[in-house]
């Protein structure tokens, strides 16, 4: 591919510059293949259109349809019901995206339990919906055996007192 020749010099460029360069290469290849650019009335920007191709049919995909609060609540309830230990967090248990989520994961990992994580950054409906579901304003949020426990501050207190360990052990026993 064309970028292979640019790799040594690409190491010194910012991600934004790399993206702009890659976009320029893609647009150049579209033009070479016979694409023309015409205004797109739906977004007010130019769009590449093949000169010899019929106009594309644009349809709204399910990903862009806003989910109702009731459906979001049902999805959250299904997740809570399906997983004995579940944490709604920023990022994943393998790659937390904030310090509070990282602390919560480290606490859960210290118990050697397999737990599920839901990345609220990947789903805006879940991000807002889980706050309403639990009546708790912050993330992360921990659920053990279907019960809302709290955020990282509550987890730290319960970890230090040993109370969280007891709940986790009970959840472990229920999993077997």
C-alpha positions as a Markdown table, in Angstrom:
| # | Residue | x | y | z |
|---|---|---|---|---|
| 1 | Unk | 0.0 | 0.0 | 0.0 |
| 2 | Unk | 1.1 | 3.6 | -0.5 |
| 3 | Unk | 1.7 | 4.4 | 3.1 |
| 4 | Unk | 4.5 | 1.8 | 3.4 |
| 5 | Unk | 7.0 | 4.2 | 1.8 |
| 6 | Unk | 6.1 | 6.9 | 4.3 |
| 7 | Unk | 6.5 | 4.9 | 7.5 |
| 8 | Unk | 10.0 | 6.1 | 8.6 |
| 9 | Unk | 9.0 | 9.7 | 8.2 |
| 10 | Unk | 5.5 | 9.0 | 9.6 |
| 11 | Unk | 7.0 | 8.3 | 13.0 |
| 12 | Unk | 7.8 | 12.0 | 13.5 |
| 13 | Unk | 4.3 | 13.2 | 12.5 |
| 14 | Unk | 1.4 | 13.9 | 14.8 |
| 15 | Unk | -1.7 | 11.6 | 14.6 |
| 16 | Unk | -3.6 | 14.5 | 13.1 |
| 17 | Unk | -1.0 | 15.0 | 10.3 |
| 18 | Unk | -1.0 | 11.2 | 9.6 |
| 19 | Unk | -4.8 | 11.2 | 9.4 |
| 20 | Unk | -4.8 | 14.2 | 7.0 |
| 21 | Unk | -2.1 | 12.6 | 4.8 |
| 22 | Unk | -4.0 | 9.3 | 4.7 |
| 23 | Unk | -7.2 | 11.1 | 3.9 |
| 24 | Unk | -5.5 | 13.0 | 1.1 |
| 25 | Unk | -4.1 | 9.7 | -0.3 |
| 26 | Unk | -7.6 | 8.1 | -0.3 |
| 27 | Unk | -9.1 | 11.1 | -2.0 |
| 28 | Unk | -6.4 | 11.1 | -4.6 |
| 29 | Unk | -7.0 | 7.4 | -5.3 |
| 30 | Unk | -10.7 | 8.1 | -5.7 |
| 31 | Unk | -10.0 | 10.9 | -8.2 |
| 32 | Unk | -7.7 | 8.6 | -10.2 |
| 33 | Unk | -10.5 | 6.0 | -10.3 |
| 34 | Unk | -12.9 | 8.5 | -11.8 |
| 35 | Unk | -14.7 | 9.9 | -8.8 |
| 36 | Unk | -16.0 | 13.4 | -8.9 |
| 37 | Unk | -16.8 | 15.6 | -5.9 |
| 38 | Unk | -20.2 | 17.1 | -5.6 |
| 39 | Unk | -22.0 | 18.9 | -2.8 |
| 40 | Unk | -24.0 | 16.8 | -0.4 |
| 41 | Unk | -27.2 | 18.6 | 0.5 |
| 42 | Unk | -27.7 | 16.5 | 3.7 |
| 43 | Unk | -24.5 | 17.5 | 5.3 |
| 44 | Unk | -23.4 | 20.6 | 3.5 |
| 45 | Unk | -20.0 | 19.1 | 2.6 |
| 46 | Unk | -18.5 | 17.6 | -0.6 |
| 47 | Unk | -18.9 | 13.9 | -1.2 |
| 48 | Unk | -17.1 | 11.6 | -3.6 |
| 49 | Unk | -19.3 | 10.2 | -6.3 |
| 50 | Unk | -18.3 | 7.8 | -9.1 |
| 51 | Unk | -19.0 | 9.4 | -12.4 |
| 52 | Unk | -20.1 | 6.1 | -14.0 |
| 53 | Unk | -21.9 | 4.7 | -10.9 |
| 54 | Unk | -25.6 | 5.3 | -10.1 |
| 55 | Unk | -26.4 | 7.6 | -7.2 |
| 56 | Unk | -26.2 | 5.7 | -3.9 |
| 57 | Unk | -29.4 | 5.1 | -1.9 |
| 58 | Unk | -29.0 | 6.5 | 1.6 |
| 59 | Unk | -30.8 | 4.7 | 4.4 |
| 60 | Unk | -30.8 | 5.3 | 8.1 |
| 61 | Unk | -29.1 | 2.4 | 9.8 |
| 62 | Unk | -30.2 | 1.1 | 13.2 |
| 63 | Unk | -27.0 | 2.6 | 14.7 |
| 64 | Unk | -28.2 | 6.1 | 14.1 |
| 65 | Unk | -31.7 | 5.7 | 15.4 |
| 66 | Unk | -32.0 | 7.1 | 18.9 |
| 67 | Unk | -33.0 | 4.4 | 21.4 |
| 68 | Unk | -35.9 | 5.1 | 23.7 |
| 69 | Unk | -35.2 | 5.4 | 27.4 |
| 70 | Unk | -37.4 | 2.3 | 28.0 |
| 71 | Unk | -35.3 | 0.2 | 25.6 |
| 72 | Unk | -32.0 | 1.5 | 27.2 |
| 73 | Unk | -33.4 | 0.6 | 30.6 |
| 74 | Unk | -34.3 | -2.9 | 29.4 |
| 75 | Unk | -30.8 | -3.4 | 27.9 |
| 76 | Unk | -29.2 | -2.3 | 31.2 |
| 77 | Unk | -31.5 | -4.6 | 33.2 |
| 78 | Unk | -30.6 | -7.5 | 30.9 |
| 79 | Unk | -26.9 | -6.9 | 31.4 |
| 80 | Unk | -27.3 | -6.7 | 35.2 |
| 81 | Unk | -29.3 | -9.9 | 35.3 |
| 82 | Unk | -26.9 | -11.8 | 33.0 |
| 83 | Unk | -23.7 | -11.1 | 34.9 |
| 84 | Unk | -23.0 | -11.8 | 38.6 |
| 85 | Unk | -20.3 | -9.1 | 38.7 |
| 86 | Unk | -20.8 | -6.2 | 36.3 |
| 87 | Unk | -19.1 | -2.8 | 36.1 |
| 88 | Unk | -20.2 | 0.1 | 33.9 |
| 89 | Unk | -17.0 | 2.0 | 33.3 |
| 90 | Unk | -15.1 | 4.3 | 31.0 |
| 91 | Unk | -13.1 | 1.9 | 28.8 |
| 92 | Unk | -12.8 | -1.8 | 29.3 |
| 93 | Unk | -11.3 | -3.9 | 32.1 |
| 94 | Unk | -8.3 | -4.5 | 29.8 |
| 95 | Unk | -7.9 | -0.7 | 29.0 |
| 96 | Unk | -9.6 | 1.6 | 31.5 |
| 97 | Unk | -10.0 | 5.2 | 30.2 |
| 98 | Unk | -10.1 | 7.0 | 33.6 |
| 99 | Unk | -8.5 | 6.7 | 36.9 |
| 100 | Unk | -11.7 | 5.9 | 38.8 |
| 101 | Unk | -12.5 | 3.1 | 36.4 |
| 102 | Unk | -8.9 | 1.8 | 36.7 |
| 103 | Unk | -9.1 | 1.8 | 40.5 |
| 104 | Unk | -12.4 | -0.1 | 40.3 |
| 105 | Unk | -10.9 | -2.7 | 38.0 |
| 106 | Unk | -7.9 | -3.2 | 40.2 |
| 107 | Unk | -10.1 | -3.8 | 43.2 |
| 108 | Unk | -12.2 | -6.4 | 41.3 |
| 109 | Unk | -9.1 | -8.0 | 39.8 |
| 110 | Unk | -7.6 | -8.4 | 43.3 |
| 111 | Unk | -10.3 | -10.9 | 44.1 |
| 112 | Unk | -9.4 | -13.1 | 41.1 |
| 113 | Unk | -13.0 | -13.1 | 39.9 |
| 114 | Unk | -14.1 | -13.0 | 36.3 |
| 115 | Unk | -16.2 | -9.9 | 35.9 |
| 116 | Unk | -17.9 | -8.2 | 33.0 |
| 117 | Unk | -17.3 | -4.6 | 32.0 |
| 118 | Unk | -19.4 | -2.3 | 29.8 |
| 119 | Unk | -17.7 | 0.6 | 28.1 |
| 120 | Unk | -20.0 | 3.6 | 28.5 |
| 121 | Unk | -17.9 | 5.6 | 26.2 |
| 122 | Unk | -18.8 | 3.3 | 23.3 |
| 123 | Unk | -22.6 | 3.7 | 23.9 |
| 124 | Unk | -24.1 | 7.1 | 24.7 |
| 125 | Unk | -27.5 | 5.7 | 25.5 |
| 126 | Unk | -26.0 | 3.4 | 28.2 |
| 127 | Unk | -23.8 | 6.2 | 29.5 |
| 128 | Unk | -26.8 | 8.3 | 30.3 |
| 129 | Unk | -29.2 | 5.5 | 31.0 |
| 130 | Unk | -27.1 | 3.8 | 33.6 |
| 131 | Unk | -27.0 | 7.0 | 35.7 |
| 132 | Unk | -30.8 | 7.1 | 35.7 |
| 133 | Unk | -31.1 | 3.3 | 36.2 |
| 134 | Unk | -29.1 | 3.4 | 39.4 |
| 135 | Unk | -30.0 | 7.0 | 40.5 |
| 136 | Unk | -26.2 | 7.5 | 40.8 |
| 137 | Unk | -24.5 | 10.4 | 39.0 |
| 138 | Unk | -21.0 | 9.1 | 38.4 |
| 139 | Unk | -19.2 | 6.3 | 36.6 |
| 140 | Unk | -17.9 | 3.6 | 37.3 |
| 141 | Unk | -20.9 | 1.7 | 38.7 |
| 142 | Unk | -20.6 | -1.7 | 40.2 |
| 143 | Unk | -23.4 | -4.4 | 40.3 |
| 144 | Unk | -22.9 | -7.6 | 42.3 |
| 145 | Unk | -25.6 | -10.3 | 42.1 |
| 146 | Unk | -28.0 | -7.8 | 40.5 |
| 147 | Unk | -27.6 | -5.2 | 43.3 |
| 148 | Unk | -26.1 | -1.8 | 42.7 |
| 149 | Unk | -23.1 | -1.3 | 45.0 |
| 150 | Unk | -21.8 | 2.1 | 44.0 |
| 151 | Unk | -18.9 | 3.9 | 42.4 |
| 152 | Unk | -15.2 | 3.7 | 43.0 |
| 153 | Unk | -15.3 | 5.7 | 46.2 |
| 154 | Unk | -17.8 | 3.2 | 47.7 |
| 155 | Unk | -15.8 | 0.3 | 46.3 |
| 156 | Unk | -12.7 | 1.6 | 48.1 |
| 157 | Unk | -14.5 | 1.9 | 51.4 |
| 158 | Unk | -16.0 | -1.6 | 51.1 |
| 159 | Unk | -12.7 | -3.1 | 50.0 |
| 160 | Unk | -10.9 | -1.6 | 53.0 |
| 161 | Unk | -13.6 | -2.8 | 55.4 |
| 162 | Unk | -13.8 | -6.3 | 53.9 |
| 163 | Unk | -17.5 | -6.0 | 53.0 |
| 164 | Unk | -16.9 | -6.0 | 49.3 |
| 165 | Unk | -14.8 | -9.2 | 49.6 |
| 166 | Unk | -17.7 | -11.0 | 51.3 |
| 167 | Unk | -20.1 | -9.9 | 48.5 |
| 168 | Unk | -17.6 | -11.0 | 45.9 |
| 169 | Unk | -17.1 | -14.4 | 47.5 |
| 170 | Unk | -20.8 | -14.9 | 47.6 |
| 171 | Unk | -21.0 | -14.0 | 43.9 |
| 172 | Unk | -18.2 | -16.4 | 43.2 |
| 173 | Unk | -20.0 | -19.2 | 44.9 |
| 174 | Unk | -23.2 | -18.4 | 43.0 |
| 175 | Unk | -21.3 | -18.6 | 39.7 |
| 176 | Unk | -20.1 | -22.2 | 40.3 |
